[in-house]
Amino acid sequence: MFTDLTMAPADPILGLTESFKKDANPSKINLGVGVYKDEEGRTPIFQTVKKAEEMLLQKETSKDYLGISGAAEYGAGVQELVFGKSHEIIASHRAATAHTPGGTAALRVAADFIKRMLPGARIWTSDPTWANHPNVFKAAGLEVLTYPYYDEAAQGLAFDKMLAALRVIPKTDVVMFHACCHNPCGIDPTHDQWKQIAEVSAQSGFLVLFDFAYQGLGDGLEADAAGLRLFCVPGCELLICSSFSKNFGLYNERVGALTVVGATEDAAAKAFSHIKSTIRANYSNPPAHGAAIVSTILGDPALRAEWNAEVTAMRDRINGMRKLFVDTLKAKGVARDFSFLTRQKGMFSFSGLTKAQVESLRAKYALYIVGSGRINVAGMTRNNMDALCTAIADVLK
Ligand code: LMR
């Protein structure tokens, strides 16, 4: 049955990791997949995660199934991170949270829910967006459309075009926003722009879905939620997909969440019942360990403060690398102005490198960058900076 099949194309991001692992060049550098590296080029386990795991080892007494939507304390922790303590949405029980295996499962469950419960709804993503977004949404049977986002000439947000496009999206559709640290281009709306986006979204009446995968990596845990919270007004309805791969470093534990906000407690409960039946038909119920780590950290004030400091250190290192990268390219005589990189947020930036340049960086220098020119700034270190800037300077000649 399988002999006549043709090979599926490699994944643009994870496929690159596979090629990187196979590359025998000892000087290889991976700026492809969004994984944080410390100064030594390692992806460390957070100290707070280690401490939480030790606590769990003592405390855990059973490996019984979790409920379909996971543990209640995890949901409460997620909601507090997303909305802030004592938010009206939490107080009025208008939100319900399901623990999902990673942010990707949250997106897929949301997409299945949209397909099933909002027949005919199409989903709009920013142009560009994470390469896997259209993949996940199409797999659920949704039609995927795009609104303008990146202004290539200005290396900034195509704000007017974006707003004009949002104004004419029908209220029966769904629009996805990146809550912070836009993947792939690192450009987020300003607070004032978010206000206008929230206003236009409310006027248009479409359903808003947030992908919130980098909370804390832009300006801070609270600051990064500020744009999203402008949408959190009485009577609002939202879907929010969270990921804790990056801000807890729990990549391989697959910890995420899907939060549904209903106009009323009753509306939220109804929507959530369908989200649960979507999950049951998909992976039945979530794996416990990663979420238990997150709940343990969030539920212990001292650990939580220590975790916040770890996130801050990660953010500061990334921002330091942005500046060092720009300065090193300049020192190597690169004429093109890369200073836009220091204005971008989170792990990623659009380098402006062409597909041909990306290919030649890989062939000549074993420097791995996503084909779109997206670079993972969090993969840069003081040790690899010189080599990578030499390579980039060479292909830009
Ligand atoms: C990325 O964009 O590199 C990350 O979100 C990892 C992934 O799964 O693609």
PDB file of N, CA and C and ligand atoms in Angstrom, residues 11-14 17 31-35 104 130-132 183-184 211 213-214 243 245-246 251 254 347-348 370 374 376, ligand 1:
ATOM      1  N   ASP A  11       9.300  19.455   7.120  1.00  0.00           N
ATOM      2  CA  ASP A  11       8.742  20.603   7.833  1.00  0.00           C
ATOM      3  C   ASP A  11       9.748  21.759   7.758  1.00  0.00           C
ATOM      4  N   PRO A  12       9.251  22.997   7.459  1.00  0.00           N
ATOM      5  CA  PRO A  12      10.200  24.105   7.280  1.00  0.00           C
ATOM      6  C   PRO A  12      11.014  24.425   8.527  1.00  0.00           C
ATOM      7  N   ILE A  13      10.515  24.063   9.704  1.00  0.00           N
ATOM      8  CA  ILE A  13      11.261  24.382  10.934  1.00  0.00           C
ATOM      9  C   ILE A  13      11.863  23.109  11.548  1.00  0.00           C
ATOM     10  N   LEU A  14      11.028  22.139  11.857  1.00  0.00           N
ATOM     11  CA  LEU A  14      11.557  20.924  12.511  1.00  0.00           C
ATOM     12  C   LEU A  14      12.368  20.069  11.536  1.00  0.00           C
ATOM     13  N   THR A  17      15.844  21.156  11.802  1.00  0.00           N
ATOM     14  CA  THR A  17      16.522  20.593  12.976  1.00  0.00           C
ATOM     15  C   THR A  17      17.052  19.203  12.647  1.00  0.00           C
ATOM     16  N   LEU A  31      20.185  28.441  13.973  1.00  0.00           N
ATOM     17  CA  LEU A  31      19.327  29.583  14.313  1.00  0.00           C
ATOM     18  C   LEU A  31      17.946  29.357  13.694  1.00  0.00           C
ATOM     19  N   GLY A  32      17.585  28.077  13.544  1.00  0.00           N
ATOM     20  CA  GLY A  32      16.291  27.721  12.947  1.00  0.00           C
ATOM     21  C   GLY A  32      15.193  27.664  13.995  1.00  0.00           C
ATOM     22  N   VAL A  33      15.016  26.507  14.593  1.00  0.00           N
ATOM     23  CA  VAL A  33      13.902  26.302  15.527  1.00  0.00           C
ATOM     24  C   VAL A  33      13.991  27.250  16.728  1.00  0.00           C
ATOM     25  N   GLY A  34      12.814  27.665  17.214  1.00  0.00           N
ATOM     26  CA  GLY A  34      12.746  28.587  18.346  1.00  0.00           C
ATOM     27  C   GLY A  34      13.005  27.906  19.668  1.00  0.00           C
ATOM     28  N   VAL A  35      14.269  27.683  19.949  1.00  0.00           N
ATOM     29  CA  VAL A  35      14.665  27.071  21.221  1.00  0.00           C
ATOM     30  C   VAL A  35      15.726  27.976  21.830  1.00  0.00           C
ATOM     31  N   THR A 104       0.609  23.837  20.318  1.00  0.00           N
ATOM     32  CA  THR A 104       0.129  23.326  19.026  1.00  0.00           C
ATOM     33  C   THR A 104      -1.178  22.565  19.204  1.00  0.00           C
ATOM     34  N   TRP A 130       3.572  31.968  11.804  1.00  0.00           N
ATOM     35  CA  TRP A 130       4.315  30.730  12.090  1.00  0.00           C
ATOM     36  C   TRP A 130       3.966  29.706  11.002  1.00  0.00           C
ATOM     37  N   ALA A 131       4.969  29.067  10.435  1.00  0.00           N
ATOM     38  CA  ALA A 131       4.755  28.163   9.298  1.00  0.00           C
ATOM     39  C   ALA A 131       3.756  27.043   9.614  1.00  0.00           C
ATOM     40  N   ASN A 132       3.629  26.694  10.878  1.00  0.00           N
ATOM     41  CA  ASN A 132       2.736  25.595  11.233  1.00  0.00           C
ATOM     42  C   ASN A 132       1.269  26.030  11.421  1.00  0.00           C
ATOM     43  N   ASN A 183       5.826  35.703  15.820  1.00  0.00           N
ATOM     44  CA  ASN A 183       6.615  34.652  15.162  1.00  0.00           C
ATOM     45  C   ASN A 183       6.124  34.573  13.716  1.00  0.00           C
ATOM     46  N   PRO A 184       6.887  34.928  12.713  1.00  0.00           N
ATOM     47  CA  PRO A 184       8.343  34.992  12.677  1.00  0.00           C
ATOM     48  C   PRO A 184       8.999  36.375  12.737  1.00  0.00           C
ATOM     49  N   ASP A 211      -2.743  33.552  19.889  1.00  0.00           N
ATOM     50  CA  ASP A 211      -1.687  32.578  20.115  1.00  0.00           C
ATOM     51  C   ASP A 211      -0.686  33.262  21.044  1.00  0.00           C
ATOM     52  N   ALA A 213       2.442  32.376  22.898  1.00  0.00           N
ATOM     53  CA  ALA A 213       3.472  31.344  23.091  1.00  0.00           C
ATOM     54  C   ALA A 213       4.747  31.887  23.732  1.00  0.00           C
ATOM     55  N   TYR A 214       4.830  33.213  23.902  1.00  0.00           N
ATOM     56  CA  TYR A 214       6.115  33.790  24.329  1.00  0.00           C
ATOM     57  C   TYR A 214       5.943  34.767  25.488  1.00  0.00           C
ATOM     58  N   SER A 243       1.284  28.594  25.370  1.00  0.00           N
ATOM     59  CA  SER A 243       2.340  27.582  25.347  1.00  0.00           C
ATOM     60  C   SER A 243       3.329  27.896  26.455  1.00  0.00           C
ATOM     61  N   SER A 245       6.302  26.130  26.460  1.00  0.00           N
ATOM     62  CA  SER A 245       7.564  25.554  25.982  1.00  0.00           C
ATOM     63  C   SER A 245       8.713  26.507  26.261  1.00  0.00           C
ATOM     64  N   LYS A 246       8.506  27.777  25.924  1.00  0.00           N
ATOM     65  CA  LYS A 246       9.612  28.734  25.987  1.00  0.00           C
ATOM     66  C   LYS A 246       9.763  29.339  27.376  1.00  0.00           C
ATOM     67  N   TYR A 251       9.947  22.448  26.624  1.00  0.00           N
ATOM     68  CA  TYR A 251       9.686  22.054  25.233  1.00  0.00           C
ATOM     69  C   TYR A 251       9.187  20.618  25.109  1.00  0.00           C
ATOM     70  N   ARG A 254       5.612  19.182  26.507  1.00  0.00           N
ATOM     71  CA  ARG A 254       4.384  19.543  25.782  1.00  0.00           C
ATOM     72  C   ARG A 254       3.315  20.095  26.733  1.00  0.00           C
ATOM     73  N   MET A 347      12.042  35.884  20.517  1.00  0.00           N
ATOM     74  CA  MET A 347      13.110  35.042  19.990  1.00  0.00           C
ATOM     75  C   MET A 347      13.481  35.357  18.549  1.00  0.00           C
ATOM     76  N   PHE A 348      12.483  35.842  17.778  1.00  0.00           N
ATOM     77  CA  PHE A 348      12.693  35.853  16.334  1.00  0.00           C
ATOM     78  C   PHE A 348      12.838  37.239  15.724  1.00  0.00           C
ATOM     79  N   VAL A 370      15.743  29.546   8.963  1.00  0.00           N
ATOM     80  CA  VAL A 370      14.510  29.164   8.260  1.00  0.00           C
ATOM     81  C   VAL A 370      14.475  29.877   6.891  1.00  0.00           C
ATOM     82  N   ARG A 374      13.850  33.994   8.668  1.00  0.00           N
ATOM     83  CA  ARG A 374      13.640  34.140  10.117  1.00  0.00           C
ATOM     84  C   ARG A 374      14.847  33.609  10.872  1.00  0.00           C
ATOM     85  N   ASN A 376      16.517  32.792  14.751  1.00  0.00           N
ATOM     86  CA  ASN A 376      16.248  32.650  16.176  1.00  0.00           C
ATOM     87  C   ASN A 376      17.382  33.338  16.927  1.00  0.00           C
TER      88      ASN A 376
HETATM   89  C1  LMR B   1       9.340  27.709  16.201  1.00  0.00           C
HETATM   90  O1  LMR B   1       8.583  28.464  15.591  1.00  0.00           O
HETATM   91  O2  LMR B   1      10.515  27.513  15.884  1.00  0.00           O
HETATM   92  C2  LMR B   1       8.819  26.998  17.435  1.00  0.00           C
HETATM   93  O3  LMR B   1       7.517  27.400  17.697  1.00  0.00           O
HETATM   94  C3  LMR B   1       8.992  25.536  17.380  1.00  0.00           C
HETATM   95  C4  LMR B   1       8.099  24.856  16.397  1.00  0.00           C
HETATM   96  O4  LMR B   1       7.418  23.914  16.789  1.00  0.00           O
HETATM   97  O5  LMR B   1       8.071  25.240  15.225  1.00  0.00           O
END
